[in-house]
Short mmCIF file of C-alpha atoms in Angstrom, two decimals:
data_model
loop_
_atom_site.label_atom_id
_atom_site.label_comp_id
_atom_site.label_asym_id
_atom_site.label_seq_id
_atom_site.Cartn_x
_atom_site.Cartn_y
_atom_site.Cartn_z
CA UNK A 14 -22.60 14.59 67.50
CA UNK A 15 -21.80 16.51 64.55
CA UNK A 16 -18.34 15.71 65.08
CA UNK A 17 -18.68 12.35 64.92
CA UNK A 18 -21.42 12.77 61.77
CA UNK A 19 -18.48 14.36 59.83
CA UNK A 20 -16.10 11.75 60.82
CA UNK A 21 -18.15 8.86 59.35
CA UNK A 22 -19.03 11.51 56.29
CA UNK A 23 -14.97 11.59 55.62
CA UNK A 24 -14.92 7.76 56.37
CA UNK A 25 -17.65 7.08 53.31
CA UNK A 26 -15.98 9.66 51.43
CA UNK A 27 -12.26 7.87 51.60
CA UNK A 28 -14.10 4.86 50.95
CA UNK A 29 -14.97 6.10 47.47
CA UNK A 30 -12.41 7.43 46.89
CA UNK A 31 -10.94 4.80 47.08
CA UNK A 32 -13.65 2.79 45.29
CA UNK A 33 -12.86 5.07 42.48
CA UNK A 34 -9.59 5.19 42.49
CA UNK A 35 -9.38 1.04 42.04
CA UNK A 36 -12.06 1.32 39.50
CA UNK A 37 -9.88 3.37 37.39
CA UNK A 38 -6.96 1.40 38.28
CA UNK A 39 -8.70 -1.53 37.18
CA UNK A 40 -10.24 0.26 34.16
CA UNK A 41 -6.30 1.29 32.84
CA UNK A 42 -5.02 -2.47 33.02
CA UNK A 43 -8.31 -4.07 31.67
CA UNK A 44 -7.69 -1.32 28.24
CA UNK A 45 -4.27 -2.54 28.18
CA UNK A 46 -5.39 -6.80 28.61
CA UNK A 47 -5.74 -8.48 25.47
CA UNK A 48 -8.74 -10.06 24.56
CA UNK A 49 -8.52 -13.62 25.88
CA UNK A 50 -12.17 -14.15 23.35
CA UNK A 51 -10.85 -13.32 19.96
CA UNK A 52 -9.71 -15.99 18.56
CA UNK A 53 -8.97 -14.72 15.01
CA UNK A 54 -8.40 -11.60 13.33
CA UNK A 55 -11.71 -9.79 12.22
CA UNK A 56 -12.70 -7.28 9.48
CA UNK A 57 -14.81 -4.47 11.18
CA UNK A 58 -16.85 -1.65 9.31
CA UNK A 59 -17.48 1.41 10.91
CA UNK A 60 -20.02 3.75 9.00
CA UNK A 61 -20.35 7.60 8.46
CA UNK A 62 -21.83 9.41 11.15
CA UNK A 63 -21.41 5.86 13.30
CA UNK A 64 -21.58 6.83 17.93
CA UNK A 65 -18.78 6.04 19.94
CA UNK A 66 -21.82 4.04 21.96
CA UNK A 67 -22.71 1.86 18.48
CA UNK A 68 -19.48 1.16 17.79
CA UNK A 69 -18.95 0.28 21.43
CA UNK A 70 -21.50 -2.13 21.36
CA UNK A 71 -20.97 -3.72 18.05
CA UNK A 72 -17.33 -4.23 19.05
CA UNK A 73 -19.14 -6.48 22.03
CA UNK A 74 -20.99 -8.72 20.14
CA UNK A 75 -18.00 -9.47 18.47
CA UNK A 76 -16.45 -9.88 20.66
CA UNK A 77 -13.69 -8.20 20.92
CA UNK A 78 -14.14 -5.98 24.43
CA UNK A 79 -15.62 -7.66 27.78
CA UNK A 80 -17.01 -3.82 28.65
CA UNK A 81 -18.69 -1.87 26.48
CA UNK A 82 -19.58 0.78 28.14
CA UNK A 83 -16.05 1.07 29.81
CA UNK A 84 -14.22 1.36 26.45
CA UNK A 85 -16.96 4.00 25.52
CA UNK A 86 -15.60 5.81 28.42
CA UNK A 87 -12.40 5.88 28.11
CA UNK A 88 -12.44 6.63 24.42
CA UNK A 89 -14.89 9.14 25.97
CA UNK A 90 -13.13 10.95 29.29
CA UNK A 91 -9.41 10.01 28.66
CA UNK A 92 -8.84 9.68 25.04
CA UNK A 93 -11.07 11.91 23.45
CA UNK A 94 -10.39 11.63 20.39
CA UNK A 95 -13.38 11.16 17.02
CA UNK A 96 -13.36 7.10 15.43
CA UNK A 97 -12.58 7.35 12.01
CA UNK A 98 -15.11 5.43 9.46
CA UNK A 99 -13.65 2.67 7.32
CA UNK A 100 -13.13 -0.97 7.19
CA UNK A 101 -10.16 -2.19 9.95
CA UNK A 102 -8.68 -5.11 9.94
CA UNK A 103 -8.84 -6.12 14.44
CA UNK A 104 -6.03 -8.50 15.25
CA UNK A 105 -6.31 -10.89 17.83
CA UNK A 106 -3.48 -9.99 20.26
CA UNK A 107 -5.46 -6.18 20.36
CA UNK A 108 -6.17 -4.59 23.85
CA UNK A 109 -8.81 -2.71 23.96
CA UNK A 110 -6.79 -0.14 23.95
CA UNK A 111 -5.14 -1.16 20.87
CA UNK A 112 -8.47 -1.39 19.09
CA UNK A 113 -9.43 2.22 20.30
CA UNK A 114 -6.27 4.14 18.89
CA UNK A 115 -6.77 1.89 15.49
CA UNK A 116 -9.98 3.45 15.41
CA UNK A 117 -9.07 7.03 15.97
CA UNK A 118 -5.90 7.20 13.72
CA UNK A 119 -8.48 5.23 10.48
CA UNK A 120 -5.46 2.57 10.64
CA UNK A 121 -8.38 0.84 7.63
CA UNK A 122 -7.58 -1.97 5.64
CA UNK A 123 -5.56 -1.18 2.00
CA UNK A 124 -6.54 -2.92 -1.13
CA UNK A 125 -3.84 -2.11 -4.16
CA UNK A 126 -4.53 -2.93 -7.79
CA UNK A 127 -2.04 -3.29 -10.68
CA UNK A 128 -2.53 -2.02 -14.20
CA UNK A 129 0.45 -3.78 -16.34
CA UNK A 130 2.04 -1.69 -19.28
CA UNK A 131 1.04 -2.00 -22.79
CA UNK A 132 -3.19 -2.46 -22.08
CA UNK A 133 -5.32 -0.03 -23.51
CA UNK A 134 -8.42 2.32 -21.17
CA UNK A 135 -10.65 -0.95 -20.97
CA UNK A 136 -8.48 -3.33 -20.52
CA UNK A 137 -7.73 -1.27 -17.28
CA UNK A 138 -11.37 -1.06 -16.77
CA UNK A 139 -11.77 -4.80 -16.37
CA UNK A 140 -8.56 -5.12 -14.17
CA UNK A 141 -10.79 -2.56 -12.41
CA UNK A 142 -14.14 -4.81 -12.46
CA UNK A 143 -12.76 -7.17 -10.66
CA UNK A 144 -12.24 -5.00 -7.14
CA UNK A 145 -15.06 -6.42 -5.60
CA UNK A 146 -14.36 -3.15 -2.17
CA UNK A 147 -14.56 -0.56 -5.29
CA UNK A 148 -17.35 0.87 -6.24
CA UNK A 149 -18.00 0.88 -10.02
CA UNK A 150 -18.95 3.85 -11.20
CA UNK A 151 -17.89 3.83 -14.59
CA UNK A 152 -18.00 0.04 -15.60
CA UNK A 153 -21.68 -0.22 -16.40
CA UNK A 154 -21.81 3.30 -18.04
CA UNK A 155 -21.45 3.09 -22.08
CA UNK A 156 -17.82 3.83 -23.15
CA UNK A 157 -18.65 6.70 -24.69
CA UNK A 158 -19.64 8.82 -21.62
CA UNK A 159 -16.01 8.01 -19.46
CA UNK A 160 -14.42 11.09 -21.16
CA UNK A 161 -17.32 13.39 -19.87
CA UNK A 162 -17.25 11.76 -16.52
CA UNK A 163 -12.90 12.11 -16.24
CA UNK A 164 -13.13 15.36 -17.89
CA UNK A 165 -11.29 14.60 -20.50
CA UNK A 166 -10.57 16.45 -23.77
CA UNK A 167 -8.35 14.08 -25.60
CA UNK A 168 -8.88 12.29 -28.90
CA UNK A 169 -8.82 8.73 -27.14
CA UNK A 170 -8.99 7.80 -23.59
CA UNK A 171 -5.89 5.06 -24.52
CA UNK A 172 -2.66 6.26 -23.82
CA UNK A 173 -3.76 8.97 -20.94
CA UNK A 174 -3.12 6.29 -17.47
CA UNK A 175 0.47 5.40 -15.91
CA UNK A 176 1.07 1.48 -15.78
CA UNK A 177 1.51 0.98 -11.72
CA UNK A 178 0.53 -0.45 -8.96
CA UNK A 179 -2.38 1.84 -6.58
CA UNK A 180 -4.03 1.54 -3.45
CA UNK A 181 -7.40 2.30 -2.20
CA UNK A 182 -9.50 1.90 0.67
CA UNK A 183 -13.27 -0.10 0.51
CA UNK A 184 -15.74 1.99 -0.77
CA UNK A 185 -13.04 4.19 -3.22
CA UNK A 186 -14.39 4.38 -7.04
CA UNK A 187 -12.79 2.70 -9.65
CA UNK A 188 -13.09 6.63 -11.59
CA UNK A 189 -11.08 8.10 -8.41
CA UNK A 190 -8.42 4.72 -9.18
CA UNK A 191 -8.21 5.93 -12.50
CA UNK A 192 -7.66 9.58 -12.22
CA UNK A 193 -4.90 9.18 -10.08
CA UNK A 194 -3.50 6.49 -12.95
CA UNK A 195 -4.12 9.94 -14.98
CA UNK A 196 -2.46 12.26 -12.80
CA UNK A 197 0.64 10.68 -12.38
CA UNK A 198 0.72 9.74 -16.00
CA UNK A 199 0.31 13.42 -17.07
CA UNK A 200 3.69 13.93 -13.98
CA UNK A 201 5.60 11.79 -15.84
CA UNK A 202 4.81 12.27 -19.09
CA UNK A 203 5.71 15.88 -18.08
CA UNK A 204 9.00 15.74 -16.03
CA UNK A 205 10.21 13.49 -19.07
CA UNK A 206 9.38 15.70 -21.93
CA UNK A 207 11.72 18.34 -20.02
CA UNK A 208 14.19 16.26 -19.88
CA UNK A 209 13.86 14.97 -23.96
CA UNK A 210 17.14 14.73 -26.14
CA UNK A 211 17.31 16.92 -28.89
CA UNK A 212 16.13 17.44 -32.64
CA UNK A 213 13.16 14.68 -31.68
CA UNK A 214 10.43 14.77 -34.47
CA UNK A 215 7.57 15.67 -31.96
CA UNK A 216 5.98 18.69 -31.60
CA UNK A 217 4.01 18.13 -28.70
CA UNK A 218 4.01 15.66 -24.96
CA UNK A 219 1.10 14.22 -26.70
CA UNK A 220 2.77 12.90 -29.54
CA UNK A 221 5.98 11.18 -28.14
CA UNK A 222 3.17 9.39 -25.46
CA UNK A 223 1.49 8.43 -29.11
CA UNK A 224 5.29 6.97 -29.81
CA UNK A 225 6.02 5.57 -26.37
CA UNK A 226 2.28 3.49 -26.94
CA UNK A 227 3.90 2.24 -30.44
CA UNK A 228 7.31 1.20 -28.86
CA UNK A 229 5.22 -0.68 -26.17
CA UNK A 230 3.61 -2.86 -28.00
CA UNK A 231 6.34 -3.45 -30.69
CA UNK A 232 8.87 -4.53 -27.94
CA UNK A 233 9.04 -8.20 -26.61
CA UNK A 234 12.57 -7.20 -24.66
CA UNK A 235 12.68 -4.60 -23.45
CA UNK A 236 16.60 -3.98 -23.81
CA UNK A 237 15.53 -3.50 -27.44
CA UNK A 238 13.41 -0.02 -27.25
CA UNK A 239 15.79 2.07 -27.30
CA UNK A 240 17.40 0.67 -30.25
CA UNK A 241 13.30 0.20 -31.78
CA UNK A 242 12.46 3.40 -30.74
CA UNK A 243 15.91 4.46 -32.78
CA UNK A 244 14.50 2.89 -35.73
CA UNK A 245 10.81 4.76 -35.81
CA UNK A 246 12.34 8.30 -35.13
CA UNK A 247 15.11 7.57 -38.28
CA UNK A 248 11.63 6.53 -40.85
CA UNK A 249 10.17 10.39 -39.49
CA UNK A 250 13.09 12.09 -39.52
CA UNK A 251 13.31 10.88 -42.93
CA UNK A 252 9.61 10.75 -44.17
CA UNK A 253 8.93 7.16 -44.07
CA UNK A 254 5.57 5.88 -43.10
CA UNK A 255 6.26 3.69 -39.51
CA UNK A 256 4.65 0.53 -41.55
CA UNK A 257 4.10 -0.81 -37.37
CA UNK A 258 1.65 -3.54 -37.27
CA UNK A 259 -0.18 -2.43 -33.91
CA UNK A 260 -1.26 0.24 -34.82
CA UNK A 261 -3.18 -1.02 -37.72
CA UNK A 262 -4.33 -3.94 -35.01
CA UNK A 263 -5.31 -0.76 -32.83
CA UNK A 264 -7.33 0.69 -35.64
CA UNK A 265 -9.26 -2.83 -36.81
CA UNK A 266 -10.85 -2.23 -33.62
CA UNK A 267 -13.22 -5.33 -32.56
CA UNK A 268 -12.98 -5.96 -35.97
CA UNK A 269 -9.50 -7.92 -35.84
CA UNK A 270 -9.89 -11.45 -35.88
CA UNK A 271 -6.38 -12.65 -34.57
CA UNK A 272 -3.88 -13.03 -37.73
CA UNK A 273 -3.35 -9.54 -39.65
CA UNK A 274 -4.13 -9.71 -43.37
CA UNK A 275 -3.05 -8.10 -46.22
CA UNK A 276 -6.34 -7.03 -46.57
CA UNK A 277 -5.53 -5.12 -43.07
CA UNK A 278 -3.06 -3.46 -44.31
CA UNK A 279 -4.30 -2.21 -46.87
CA UNK A 280 -7.71 -1.10 -45.67
CA UNK A 281 -8.11 2.72 -44.99
CA UNK A 282 -8.30 3.54 -40.80
CA UNK A 283 -7.10 6.73 -39.24
CA UNK A 284 -4.08 4.31 -37.17
CA UNK A 285 -2.64 2.16 -40.72
CA UNK A 286 0.46 3.39 -40.43
CA UNK A 287 1.13 1.96 -43.74
CA UNK A 288 -1.07 3.73 -45.55
CA UNK A 289 -0.48 7.46 -43.67
CA UNK A 290 2.20 9.13 -42.84
CA UNK A 291 3.56 9.99 -39.36
CA UNK A 292 2.20 9.15 -36.56
CA UNK A 293 -1.78 7.94 -35.73
CA UNK A 294 -3.90 10.26 -34.23
CA UNK A 295 -3.73 9.01 -30.49
CA UNK A 296 -2.08 6.63 -28.46
CA UNK A 297 -3.02 2.87 -29.01
CA UNK A 298 -2.31 1.35 -25.10
CA UNK A 299 -1.02 2.84 -22.11
CA UNK A 300 2.97 2.85 -22.12
CA UNK A 301 5.53 2.53 -19.04
CA UNK A 302 8.37 4.64 -18.15
CA UNK A 303 10.47 2.71 -19.84
CA UNK A 304 8.99 3.63 -23.22
CA UNK A 305 8.91 6.84 -22.35
CA UNK A 306 11.97 7.37 -22.04
CA UNK A 307 12.68 5.14 -25.26
CA UNK A 308 10.92 7.22 -27.42
CA UNK A 309 12.40 10.86 -25.93
CA UNK A 310 15.97 9.76 -25.93
CA UNK A 311 16.24 7.05 -28.81
CA UNK A 312 19.19 4.67 -29.38
CA UNK A 313 21.62 6.33 -32.64
CA UNK A 314 22.38 4.42 -35.36
CA UNK A 315 21.26 3.54 -39.21
CA UNK A 316 18.41 1.20 -38.68
CA UNK A 317 15.32 1.80 -40.48
CA UNK A 318 14.50 -1.71 -40.74
CA UNK A 319 13.09 -4.52 -37.90
CA UNK A 320 12.01 -7.93 -38.10
CA UNK A 321 10.68 -10.33 -35.27
CA UNK A 322 12.55 -13.37 -34.34
CA UNK A 323 9.50 -15.32 -33.17
CA UNK A 324 11.15 -14.79 -29.48
CA UNK A 325 9.75 -11.65 -28.64
CA UNK A 326 13.69 -10.30 -30.17
CA UNK A 327 14.31 -8.20 -33.17
CA UNK A 328 16.72 -8.45 -36.79
CA UNK A 329 17.90 -4.80 -37.35
CA UNK A 330 18.43 -3.61 -40.42
CA UNK A 331 19.88 -0.76 -41.77
CA UNK A 332 19.22 -1.30 -45.76
CA UNK A 333 16.11 -2.26 -47.47
CA UNK A 334 18.29 -5.18 -48.85
CA UNK A 335 19.38 -6.62 -45.42
CA UNK A 336 15.20 -6.22 -44.23
CA UNK A 337 13.85 -8.29 -47.54
CA UNK A 338 16.68 -11.33 -45.87
CA UNK A 339 15.34 -10.79 -42.18
CA UNK A 340 12.29 -11.09 -43.23
CA UNK A 341 12.31 -14.01 -45.48
CA UNK A 342 14.51 -15.70 -42.55
CA UNK A 343 12.55 -15.50 -39.28
CA UNK A 344 9.27 -12.95 -40.48
CA UNK A 345 6.94 -15.52 -42.71
CA UNK A 346 7.42 -18.31 -40.59
CA UNK A 347 6.58 -16.73 -37.08
CA UNK A 348 3.62 -14.44 -38.42
CA UNK A 349 0.63 -16.17 -37.03
CA UNK A 350 2.30 -16.58 -33.96
CA UNK A 351 3.10 -12.83 -32.86
CA UNK A 352 1.57 -9.30 -34.00
CA UNK A 353 4.57 -8.41 -32.93
CA UNK A 354 6.37 -6.93 -36.31
CA UNK A 355 8.94 -4.43 -38.24
CA UNK A 356 7.75 -1.70 -41.14
CA UNK A 357 7.40 -4.47 -43.92
CA UNK A 358 10.27 -4.52 -46.83
CA UNK A 359 7.58 -4.82 -49.11
CA UNK A 360 6.40 -1.40 -48.56
CA UNK A 361 8.91 0.41 -47.45
CA UNK A 362 9.46 4.01 -49.20
#
């Protein structure tokens, strides 16, 4: 009797073992089979602290997996890796195993925002406001508080953010993106400053940044950057005023109407380079790499003047007489069309 009982038990255990092996084989096959109900990609958000069971249940409700218990068991007993919080795009041809690996890797959706060259800090903020996936820490705070929030010790926020494309994740803050841009500007400026040409009229890298911002705003044709830089550097070396319109416009701030007048040029403010000698107290925009390189590697020559032709390019002159003729020919005709201009002949010293 005992031997018969043992025999039955062994048959039962064998049957259970075969069933278990069959179940495991089926589970493995199922984990590697694309879900037929997934007709379109799905944005799926995992919150911090959410359990694997909760995630599996939501995936089942979204028709991404059919057997949440099996998926959860496989995740726990076979992979045994935590699922990462974040926003995911689940593809239509994904298998349950693909989904599991994607959530374990933290392969989340990445967004990007681009800051063009020559914009101010406020204009950067406006671009960030258009990013719905960002958390806006700065947008609703007075601009006067931003320097404290960003822990800035500079004279102005303008100039210290590198124009580029930056990636971020849903829920990141506008502050975080700006700090990335600030760090990149610091690193880029430091490298450019170390490799600068000799005999430049700058006492520090910050002054070079100021010059780069002016070059950025003055330049309509990229190939002219070094030449414009050369004019400004020679004017500084010769103790001549820069007399550049973009600095005056920056100093006018919200009072600028879009048409720069003689009265504007004669109105004192720290950025009026028609009245003040040397560089203005801070950058007037966020310059790109080419403008930084131009400021630190200006073209050689003898030109001291330039005037906008109205198409973004300029006529360069070495003498005041030549410049006056160019002003008569170009600047008076196109003054209302572009703010980019040259040091004016009437104010030249």
